[in-house]
CSV table of C-alpha atoms and ligand atoms in Angstrom, one decimal:
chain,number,residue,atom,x,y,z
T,1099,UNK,CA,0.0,0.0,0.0
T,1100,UNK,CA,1.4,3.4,-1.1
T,1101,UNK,CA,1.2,6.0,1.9
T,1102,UNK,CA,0.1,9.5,0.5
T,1103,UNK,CA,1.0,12.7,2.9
T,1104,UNK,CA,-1.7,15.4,2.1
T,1105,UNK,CA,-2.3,18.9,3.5
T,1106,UNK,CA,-4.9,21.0,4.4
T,1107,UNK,CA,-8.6,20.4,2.9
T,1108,UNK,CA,-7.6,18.1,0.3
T,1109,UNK,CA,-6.5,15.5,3.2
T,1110,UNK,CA,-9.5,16.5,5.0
T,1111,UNK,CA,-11.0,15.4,2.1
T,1112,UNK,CA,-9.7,12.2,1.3
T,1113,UNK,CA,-9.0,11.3,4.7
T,1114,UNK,CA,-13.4,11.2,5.4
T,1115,UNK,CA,-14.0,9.1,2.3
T,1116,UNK,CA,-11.4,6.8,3.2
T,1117,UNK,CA,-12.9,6.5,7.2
T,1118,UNK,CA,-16.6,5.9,5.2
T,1119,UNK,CA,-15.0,3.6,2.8
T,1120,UNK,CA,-13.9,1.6,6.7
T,1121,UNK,CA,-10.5,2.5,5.9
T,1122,UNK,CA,-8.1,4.2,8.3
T,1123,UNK,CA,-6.2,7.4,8.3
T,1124,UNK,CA,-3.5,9.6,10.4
T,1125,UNK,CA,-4.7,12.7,11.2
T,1126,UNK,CA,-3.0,15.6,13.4
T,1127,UNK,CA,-4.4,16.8,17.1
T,1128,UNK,CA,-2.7,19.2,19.7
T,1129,UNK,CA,-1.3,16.5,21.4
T,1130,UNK,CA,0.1,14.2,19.1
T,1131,UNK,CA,-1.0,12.4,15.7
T,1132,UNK,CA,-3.6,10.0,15.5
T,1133,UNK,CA,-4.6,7.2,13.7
T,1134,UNK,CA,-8.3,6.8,12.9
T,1135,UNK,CA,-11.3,4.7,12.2
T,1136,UNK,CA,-15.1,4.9,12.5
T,1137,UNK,CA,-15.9,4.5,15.9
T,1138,UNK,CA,-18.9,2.5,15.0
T,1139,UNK,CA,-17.2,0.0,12.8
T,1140,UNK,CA,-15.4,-2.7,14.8
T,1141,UNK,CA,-13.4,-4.0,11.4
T,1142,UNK,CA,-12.3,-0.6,10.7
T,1143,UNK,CA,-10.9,-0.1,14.7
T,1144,UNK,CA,-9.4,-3.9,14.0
T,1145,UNK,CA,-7.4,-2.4,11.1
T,1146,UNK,CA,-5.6,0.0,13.6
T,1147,UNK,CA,-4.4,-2.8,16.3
T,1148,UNK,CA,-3.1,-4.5,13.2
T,1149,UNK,CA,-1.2,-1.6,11.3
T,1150,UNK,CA,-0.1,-0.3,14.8
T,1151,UNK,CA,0.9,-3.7,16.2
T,1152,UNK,CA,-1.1,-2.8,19.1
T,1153,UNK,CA,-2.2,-5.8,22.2
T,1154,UNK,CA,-6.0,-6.0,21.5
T,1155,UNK,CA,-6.8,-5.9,25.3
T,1156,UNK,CA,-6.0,-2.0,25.6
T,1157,UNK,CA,-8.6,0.3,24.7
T,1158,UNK,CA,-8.7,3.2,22.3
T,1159,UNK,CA,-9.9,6.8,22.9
T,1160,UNK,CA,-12.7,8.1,20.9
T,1161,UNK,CA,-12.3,11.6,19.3
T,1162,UNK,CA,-15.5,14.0,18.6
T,1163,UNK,CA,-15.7,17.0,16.7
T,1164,UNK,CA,-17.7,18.8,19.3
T,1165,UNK,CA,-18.4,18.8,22.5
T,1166,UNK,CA,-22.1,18.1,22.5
T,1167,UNK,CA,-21.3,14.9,20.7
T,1168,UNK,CA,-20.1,13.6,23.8
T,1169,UNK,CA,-23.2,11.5,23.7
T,1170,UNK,CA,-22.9,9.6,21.1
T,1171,UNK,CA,-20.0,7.8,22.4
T,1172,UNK,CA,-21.0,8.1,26.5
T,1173,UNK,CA,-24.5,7.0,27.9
T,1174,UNK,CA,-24.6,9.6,30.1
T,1175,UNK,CA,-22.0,12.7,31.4
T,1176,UNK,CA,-22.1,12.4,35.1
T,1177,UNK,CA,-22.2,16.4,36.8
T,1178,UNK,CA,-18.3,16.3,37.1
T,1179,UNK,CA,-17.3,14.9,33.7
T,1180,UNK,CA,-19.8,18.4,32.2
T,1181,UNK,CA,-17.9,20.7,34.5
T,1182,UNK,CA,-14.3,19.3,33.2
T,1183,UNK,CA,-16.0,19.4,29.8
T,1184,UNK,CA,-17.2,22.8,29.9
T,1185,UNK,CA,-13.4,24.0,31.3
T,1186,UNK,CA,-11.2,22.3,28.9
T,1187,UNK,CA,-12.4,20.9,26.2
T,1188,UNK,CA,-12.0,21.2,23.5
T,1189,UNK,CA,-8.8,20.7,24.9
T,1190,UNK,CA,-5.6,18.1,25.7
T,1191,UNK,CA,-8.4,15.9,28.1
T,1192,UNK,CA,-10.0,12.2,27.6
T,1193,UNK,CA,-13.0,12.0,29.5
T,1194,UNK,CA,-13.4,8.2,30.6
T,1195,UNK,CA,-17.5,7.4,30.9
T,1196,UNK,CA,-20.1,4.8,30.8
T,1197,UNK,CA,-19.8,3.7,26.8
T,1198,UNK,CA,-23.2,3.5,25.0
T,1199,UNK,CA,-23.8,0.0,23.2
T,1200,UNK,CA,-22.9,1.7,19.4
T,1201,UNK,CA,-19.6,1.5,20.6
T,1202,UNK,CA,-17.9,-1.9,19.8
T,1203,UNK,CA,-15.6,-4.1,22.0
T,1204,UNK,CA,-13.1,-3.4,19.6
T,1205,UNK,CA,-12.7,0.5,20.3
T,1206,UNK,CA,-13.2,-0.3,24.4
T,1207,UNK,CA,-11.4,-3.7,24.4
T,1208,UNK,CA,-14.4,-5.3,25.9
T,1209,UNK,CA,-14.5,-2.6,29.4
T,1210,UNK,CA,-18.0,-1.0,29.5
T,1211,UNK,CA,-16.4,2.4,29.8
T,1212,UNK,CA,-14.9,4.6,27.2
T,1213,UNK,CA,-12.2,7.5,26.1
T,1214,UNK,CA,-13.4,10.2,25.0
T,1215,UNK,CA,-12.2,13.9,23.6
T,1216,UNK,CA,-12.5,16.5,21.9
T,1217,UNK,CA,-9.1,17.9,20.2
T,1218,UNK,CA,-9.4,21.7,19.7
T,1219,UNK,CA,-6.8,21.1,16.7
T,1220,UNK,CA,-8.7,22.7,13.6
T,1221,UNK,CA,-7.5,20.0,11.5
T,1222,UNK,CA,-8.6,17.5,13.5
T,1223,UNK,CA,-12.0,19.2,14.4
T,1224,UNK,CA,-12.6,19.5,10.7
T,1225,UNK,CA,-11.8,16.1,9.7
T,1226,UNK,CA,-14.0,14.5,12.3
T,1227,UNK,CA,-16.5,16.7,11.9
T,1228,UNK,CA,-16.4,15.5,7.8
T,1229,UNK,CA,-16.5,12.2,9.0
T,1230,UNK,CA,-20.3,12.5,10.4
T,1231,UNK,CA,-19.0,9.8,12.7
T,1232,UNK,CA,-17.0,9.3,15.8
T,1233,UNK,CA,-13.2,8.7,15.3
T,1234,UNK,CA,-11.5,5.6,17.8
T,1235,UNK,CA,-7.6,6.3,17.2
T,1236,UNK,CA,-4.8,5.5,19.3
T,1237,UNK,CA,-1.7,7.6,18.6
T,1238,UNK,CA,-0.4,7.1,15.2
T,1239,UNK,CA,3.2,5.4,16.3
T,1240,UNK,CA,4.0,1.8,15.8
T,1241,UNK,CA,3.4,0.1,18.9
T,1242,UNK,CA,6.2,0.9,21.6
T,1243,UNK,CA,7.4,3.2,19.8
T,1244,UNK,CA,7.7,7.1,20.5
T,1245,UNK,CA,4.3,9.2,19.9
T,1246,UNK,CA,4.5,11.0,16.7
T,1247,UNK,CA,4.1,15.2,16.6
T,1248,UNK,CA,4.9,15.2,13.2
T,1249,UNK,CA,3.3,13.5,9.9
T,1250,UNK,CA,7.1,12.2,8.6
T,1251,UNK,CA,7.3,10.5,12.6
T,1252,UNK,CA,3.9,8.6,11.3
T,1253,UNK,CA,5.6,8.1,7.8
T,1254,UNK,CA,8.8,6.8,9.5
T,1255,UNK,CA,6.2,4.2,11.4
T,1256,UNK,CA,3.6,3.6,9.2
T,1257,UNK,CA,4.7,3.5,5.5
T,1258,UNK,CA,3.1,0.7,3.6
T,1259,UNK,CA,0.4,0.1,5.9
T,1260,UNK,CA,-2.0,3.2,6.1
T,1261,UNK,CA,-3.2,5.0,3.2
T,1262,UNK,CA,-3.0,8.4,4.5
T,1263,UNK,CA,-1.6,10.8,6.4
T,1264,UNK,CA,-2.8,14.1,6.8
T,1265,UNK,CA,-0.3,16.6,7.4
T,1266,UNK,CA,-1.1,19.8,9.9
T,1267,UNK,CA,2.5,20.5,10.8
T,1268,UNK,CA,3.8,20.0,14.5
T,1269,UNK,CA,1.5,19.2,17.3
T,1270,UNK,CA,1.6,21.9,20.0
T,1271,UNK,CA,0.8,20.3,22.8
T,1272,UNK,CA,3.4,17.5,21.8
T,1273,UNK,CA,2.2,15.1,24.7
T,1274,UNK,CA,-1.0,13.3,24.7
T,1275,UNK,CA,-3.8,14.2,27.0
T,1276,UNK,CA,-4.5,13.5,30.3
T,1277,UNK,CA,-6.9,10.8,30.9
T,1278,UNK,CA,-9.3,11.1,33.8
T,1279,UNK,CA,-12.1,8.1,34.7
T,1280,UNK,CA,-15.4,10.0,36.0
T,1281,UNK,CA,-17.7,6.7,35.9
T,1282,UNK,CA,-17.9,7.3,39.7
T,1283,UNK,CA,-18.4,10.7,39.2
T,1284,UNK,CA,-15.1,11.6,41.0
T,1285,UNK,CA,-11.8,12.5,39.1
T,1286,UNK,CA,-9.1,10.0,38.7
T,1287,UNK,CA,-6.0,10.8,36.8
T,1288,UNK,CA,-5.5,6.9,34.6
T,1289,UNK,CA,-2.7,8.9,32.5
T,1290,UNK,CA,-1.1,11.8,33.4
T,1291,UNK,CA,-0.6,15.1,30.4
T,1292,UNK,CA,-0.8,18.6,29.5
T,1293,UNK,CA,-4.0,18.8,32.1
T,1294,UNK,CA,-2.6,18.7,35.4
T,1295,UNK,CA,-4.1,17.0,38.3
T,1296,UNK,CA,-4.5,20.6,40.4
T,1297,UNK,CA,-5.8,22.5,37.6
T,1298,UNK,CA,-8.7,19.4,37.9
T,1299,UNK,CA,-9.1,19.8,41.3
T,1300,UNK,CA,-9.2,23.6,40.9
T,1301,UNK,CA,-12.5,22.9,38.8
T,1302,UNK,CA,-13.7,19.7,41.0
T,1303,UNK,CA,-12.9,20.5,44.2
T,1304,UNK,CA,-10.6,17.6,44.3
T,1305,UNK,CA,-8.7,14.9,42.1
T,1306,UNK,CA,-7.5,11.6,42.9
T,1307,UNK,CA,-3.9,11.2,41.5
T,1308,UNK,CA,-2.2,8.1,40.3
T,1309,UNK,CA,0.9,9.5,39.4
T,1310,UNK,CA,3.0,7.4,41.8
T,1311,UNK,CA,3.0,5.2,39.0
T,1312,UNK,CA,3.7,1.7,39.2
T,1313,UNK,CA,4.3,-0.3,36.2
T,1314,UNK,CA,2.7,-3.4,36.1
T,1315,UNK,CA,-0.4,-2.5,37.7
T,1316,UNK,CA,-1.0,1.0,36.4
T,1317,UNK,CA,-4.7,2.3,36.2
T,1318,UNK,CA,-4.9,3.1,32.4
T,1319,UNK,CA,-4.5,-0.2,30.6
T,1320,UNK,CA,-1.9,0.9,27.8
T,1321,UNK,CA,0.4,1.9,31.0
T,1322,UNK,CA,1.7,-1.7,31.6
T,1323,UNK,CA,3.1,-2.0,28.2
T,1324,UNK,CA,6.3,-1.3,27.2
T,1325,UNK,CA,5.9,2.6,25.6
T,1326,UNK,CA,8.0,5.3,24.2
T,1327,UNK,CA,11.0,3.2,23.5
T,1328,UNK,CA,13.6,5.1,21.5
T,1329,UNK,CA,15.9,2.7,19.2
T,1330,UNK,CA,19.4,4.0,21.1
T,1331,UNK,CA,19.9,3.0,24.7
T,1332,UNK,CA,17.9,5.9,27.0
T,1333,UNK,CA,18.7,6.8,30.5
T,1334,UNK,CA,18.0,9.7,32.5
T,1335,UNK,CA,20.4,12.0,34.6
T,1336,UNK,CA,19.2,13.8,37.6
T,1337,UNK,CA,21.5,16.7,38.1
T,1338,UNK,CA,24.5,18.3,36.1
T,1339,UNK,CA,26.6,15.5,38.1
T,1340,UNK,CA,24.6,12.6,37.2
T,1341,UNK,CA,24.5,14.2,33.6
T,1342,UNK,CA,28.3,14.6,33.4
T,1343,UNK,CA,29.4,11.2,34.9
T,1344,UNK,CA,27.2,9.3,32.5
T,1345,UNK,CA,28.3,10.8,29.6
T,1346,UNK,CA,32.3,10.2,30.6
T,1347,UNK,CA,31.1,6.4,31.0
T,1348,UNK,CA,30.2,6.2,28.1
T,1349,UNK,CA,31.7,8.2,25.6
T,1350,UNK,CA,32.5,5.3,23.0
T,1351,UNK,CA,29.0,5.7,23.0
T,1352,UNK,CA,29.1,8.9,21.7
T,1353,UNK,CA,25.8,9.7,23.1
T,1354,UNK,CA,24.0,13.3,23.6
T,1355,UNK,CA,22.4,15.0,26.9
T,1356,UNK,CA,18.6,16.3,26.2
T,1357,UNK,CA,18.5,18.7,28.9
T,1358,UNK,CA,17.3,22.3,29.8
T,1359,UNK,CA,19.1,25.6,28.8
T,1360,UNK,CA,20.0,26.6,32.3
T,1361,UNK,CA,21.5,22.8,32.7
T,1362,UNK,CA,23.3,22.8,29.3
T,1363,UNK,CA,25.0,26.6,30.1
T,1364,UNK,CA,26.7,24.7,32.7
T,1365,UNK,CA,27.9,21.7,30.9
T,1366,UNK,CA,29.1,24.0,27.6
T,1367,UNK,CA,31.5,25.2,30.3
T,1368,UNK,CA,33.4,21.5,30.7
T,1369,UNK,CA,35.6,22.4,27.5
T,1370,UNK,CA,37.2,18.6,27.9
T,1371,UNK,CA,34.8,17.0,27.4
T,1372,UNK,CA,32.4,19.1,24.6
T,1373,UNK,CA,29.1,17.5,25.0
T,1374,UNK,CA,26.8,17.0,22.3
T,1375,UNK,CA,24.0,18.8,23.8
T,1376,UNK,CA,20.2,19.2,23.0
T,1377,UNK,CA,18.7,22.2,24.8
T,1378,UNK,CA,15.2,22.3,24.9
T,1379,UNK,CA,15.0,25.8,26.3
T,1380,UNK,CA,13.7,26.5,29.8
T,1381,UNK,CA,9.7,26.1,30.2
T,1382,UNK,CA,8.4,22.9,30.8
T,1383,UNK,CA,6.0,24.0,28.1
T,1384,UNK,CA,8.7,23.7,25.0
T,1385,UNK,CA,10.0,20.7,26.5
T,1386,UNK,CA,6.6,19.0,26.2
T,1387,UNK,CA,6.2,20.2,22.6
T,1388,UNK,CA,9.8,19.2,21.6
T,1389,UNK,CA,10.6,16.0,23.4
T,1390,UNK,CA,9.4,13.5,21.2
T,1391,UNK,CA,10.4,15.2,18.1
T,1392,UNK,CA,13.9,15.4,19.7
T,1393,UNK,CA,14.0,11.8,20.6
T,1394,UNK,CA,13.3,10.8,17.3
T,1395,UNK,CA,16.2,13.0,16.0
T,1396,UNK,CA,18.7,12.2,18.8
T,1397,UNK,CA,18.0,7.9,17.7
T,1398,UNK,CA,19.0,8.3,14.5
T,1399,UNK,CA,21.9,10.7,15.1
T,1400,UNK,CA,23.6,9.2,18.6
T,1401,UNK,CA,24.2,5.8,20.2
T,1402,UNK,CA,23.4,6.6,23.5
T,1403,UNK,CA,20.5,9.5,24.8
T,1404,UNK,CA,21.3,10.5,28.4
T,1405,UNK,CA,18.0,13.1,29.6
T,1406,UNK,CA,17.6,15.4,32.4
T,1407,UNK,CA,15.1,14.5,34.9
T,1408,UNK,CA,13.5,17.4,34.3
T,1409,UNK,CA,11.5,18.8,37.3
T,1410,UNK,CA,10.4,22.3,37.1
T,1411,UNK,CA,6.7,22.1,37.0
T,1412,UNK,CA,3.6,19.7,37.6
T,1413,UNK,CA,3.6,19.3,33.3
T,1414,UNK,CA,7.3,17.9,33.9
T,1415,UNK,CA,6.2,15.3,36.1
T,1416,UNK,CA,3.7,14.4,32.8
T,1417,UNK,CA,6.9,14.7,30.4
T,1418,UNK,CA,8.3,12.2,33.0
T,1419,UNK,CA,5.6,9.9,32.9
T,1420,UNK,CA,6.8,8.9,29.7
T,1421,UNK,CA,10.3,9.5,30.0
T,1422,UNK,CA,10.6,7.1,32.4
T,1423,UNK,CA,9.4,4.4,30.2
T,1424,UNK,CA,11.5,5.1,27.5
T,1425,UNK,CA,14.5,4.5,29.8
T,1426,UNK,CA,12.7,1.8,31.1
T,1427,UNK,CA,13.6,3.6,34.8
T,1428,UNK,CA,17.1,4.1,34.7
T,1429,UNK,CA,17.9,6.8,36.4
T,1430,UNK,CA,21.0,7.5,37.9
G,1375,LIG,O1,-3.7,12.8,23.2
G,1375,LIG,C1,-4.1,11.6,23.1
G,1375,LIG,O2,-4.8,11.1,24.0
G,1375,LIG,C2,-3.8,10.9,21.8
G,1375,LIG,C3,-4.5,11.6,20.6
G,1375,LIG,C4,-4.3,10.9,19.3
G,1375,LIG,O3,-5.8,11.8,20.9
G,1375,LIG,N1,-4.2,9.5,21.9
G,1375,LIG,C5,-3.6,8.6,22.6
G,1375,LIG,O4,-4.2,7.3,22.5
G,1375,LIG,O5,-2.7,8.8,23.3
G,1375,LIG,P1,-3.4,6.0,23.0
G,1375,LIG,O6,-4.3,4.9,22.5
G,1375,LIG,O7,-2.0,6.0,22.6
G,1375,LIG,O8,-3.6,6.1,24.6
G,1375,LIG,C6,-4.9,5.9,25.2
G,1375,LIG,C7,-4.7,5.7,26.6
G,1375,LIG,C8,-4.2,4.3,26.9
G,1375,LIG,O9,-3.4,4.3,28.0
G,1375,LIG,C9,-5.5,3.5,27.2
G,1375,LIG,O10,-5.3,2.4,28.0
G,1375,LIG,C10,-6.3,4.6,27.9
G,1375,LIG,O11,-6.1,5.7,27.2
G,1375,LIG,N2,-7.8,4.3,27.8
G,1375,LIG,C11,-8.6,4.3,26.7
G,1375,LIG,N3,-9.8,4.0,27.0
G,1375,LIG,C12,-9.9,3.7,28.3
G,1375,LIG,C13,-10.9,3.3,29.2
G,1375,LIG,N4,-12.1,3.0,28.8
G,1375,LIG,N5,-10.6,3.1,30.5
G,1375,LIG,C14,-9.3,3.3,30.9
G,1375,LIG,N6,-8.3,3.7,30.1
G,1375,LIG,C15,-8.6,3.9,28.8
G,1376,LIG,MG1,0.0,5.8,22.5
């Protein structure tokens, strides 16, 4: 199969015919690319687990174009889920609900509850909204792999198996979005993202937080699998000193330190040993939107990435979330 890259409304285009046709297509959002199917159409959400090389036994979110379509995928929207609804969406947010019976065991993988959100990406909104239907996707990486903020990430994943990808540049947001369950009508964080868990509880009152994440019996089912795994051994250095002594072990390695401005001021100083350095700038906000992309670039480039634990905010502890698992913990 020949994978076409299209822009603007001509992908838009294509990219709904193909999703009535029960075909699949990569589409842009604000957190990171998807990959779609109607939500309605259990062979066409089967088509994703197979081009993604995704476990069938973790669920997919569903994506609506607006937000008052919320119930076509949800039974019901429980007084807490309208109130996070009516402050961030559309917005970097899956809403996790009672699933009405239109929405197959494929999409859910059998749970009576579903994912869903609404991207405020125009592209996205459009497409979906062309579409007439609701869109499952997952994001649009292989499986384990490293999320994709740009349509040639999707390429670089998914030539030869989807037939479209429609291109809307970078994704802003860069991480994907926070997942909270409500089916108790209480928030609780399943994935952290760009949503933290106090601004929920500044709209809720309160918000259960899972964040102390441990692996193998994480709330969100895709958190036990093995995620976000760059090709090039990963580790993570917490402080300049962890940084530095990582990189002088392993220097045959050649490898590069991902790291923030302030920290990589610091190491530019060490004239011996003239680190190949990634800065990713200072706010937690441009290291969210870059650190993927960067990944991606540092895999191909370096044998070894060493990153800073990077600490600065609430949104760092998300970039973390996913850090981690890409150095499968290793942090030293
Ligand atoms: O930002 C995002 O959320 C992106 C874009 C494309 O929207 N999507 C995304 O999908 O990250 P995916 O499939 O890579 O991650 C979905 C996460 C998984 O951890 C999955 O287990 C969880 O959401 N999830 C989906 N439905 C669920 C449900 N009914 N109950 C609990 N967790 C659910
Ligand atoms: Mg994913």
């Amino acid at each position: 199969m020949k994978t076409e890259i299209l822009k603007g409304t001509k992908g838009i285009n294509k990219g709904a015919k193909i999703i009535k046709n029960g075909g699949i297509v990569a589409f842009p959002t604000e957190t990171v690319y998807g990959l779609g199917a109607n939500a309605f159409d259990d062979d066409a959400v089967h088509k994703i687990f197979e081009a993604k090389g995704r476990p069938s036994d973790n669920p997919l979110i569903v994506h609506v174009a607006r937000k008052k379509d919320i119930l076509k995928v949800a039974s019901d929207i429980t007084p807490c889920a309208q109130k996070l609804a009516d402050a961030f969406m559309p917005g970097p947010i899956t809403l996790v609900l009672n699933k009405r019976v239109e929405i197959g065991d494929a999409v859910t993988a059998g749970l009576n509850t579903v994912g869903i959100r609404c991207p405020s990406n125009k592209i996205a909104r459009k497409f979906i909204g062309k579409c007439k239907v609701p869109i499952a996707a997952p994001s649009a990486n292989a499986s384990t792999r490293i999320s994709p903020t740009e349509a040639s990430h999707v390429f670089e994943d998914m030539n030869g198996k989807i037939p479209l990808i429609i291109d809307g540049g970078s994704s802003d947001v860069g991480i994907e979005s926070t997942v909270v369950s409500l089916v108790n009508d209480e928030a609780v964080i399943l994935r952290p993202g760009y949503i933290t868990s106090e601004q929920i509880a500044e709209v809720l009152g309160s918000c259960k937080d899972f964040q102390g994440q441990i692996i193998n019996s994480a709330p969100a089912p895709g958190m036990k699998y093995k995620h976000y795994a760059p090709l090039v051994e990963t580790v993570i250095g917490d402080g300049v000193t962890a940084l530095e002594e990582i990189y002088k072990n392993n220097t045959d390695k050649e490898p590069v330190i991902i790291c923030y401005e302030k920290t990589a001021e610091i190491l530019r100083k060490n004239k011996d040993l003239n680190y190949n350095i990634i800065s990713l700038g200072n706010s937690d906000k441009i290291v969210a939107k870059k650190i993927f992309s960067t990944m991606r670039y540092a895999e191909k480039k370096y044998r070894m990435i060493i990153i800073e634990y990077f600490k600065e905010t609430k949104l760092a502890e998300s970039v973390m979330n996913r850090i981690l698992k890409s150095a499968g913990n290793k942090v030293f």
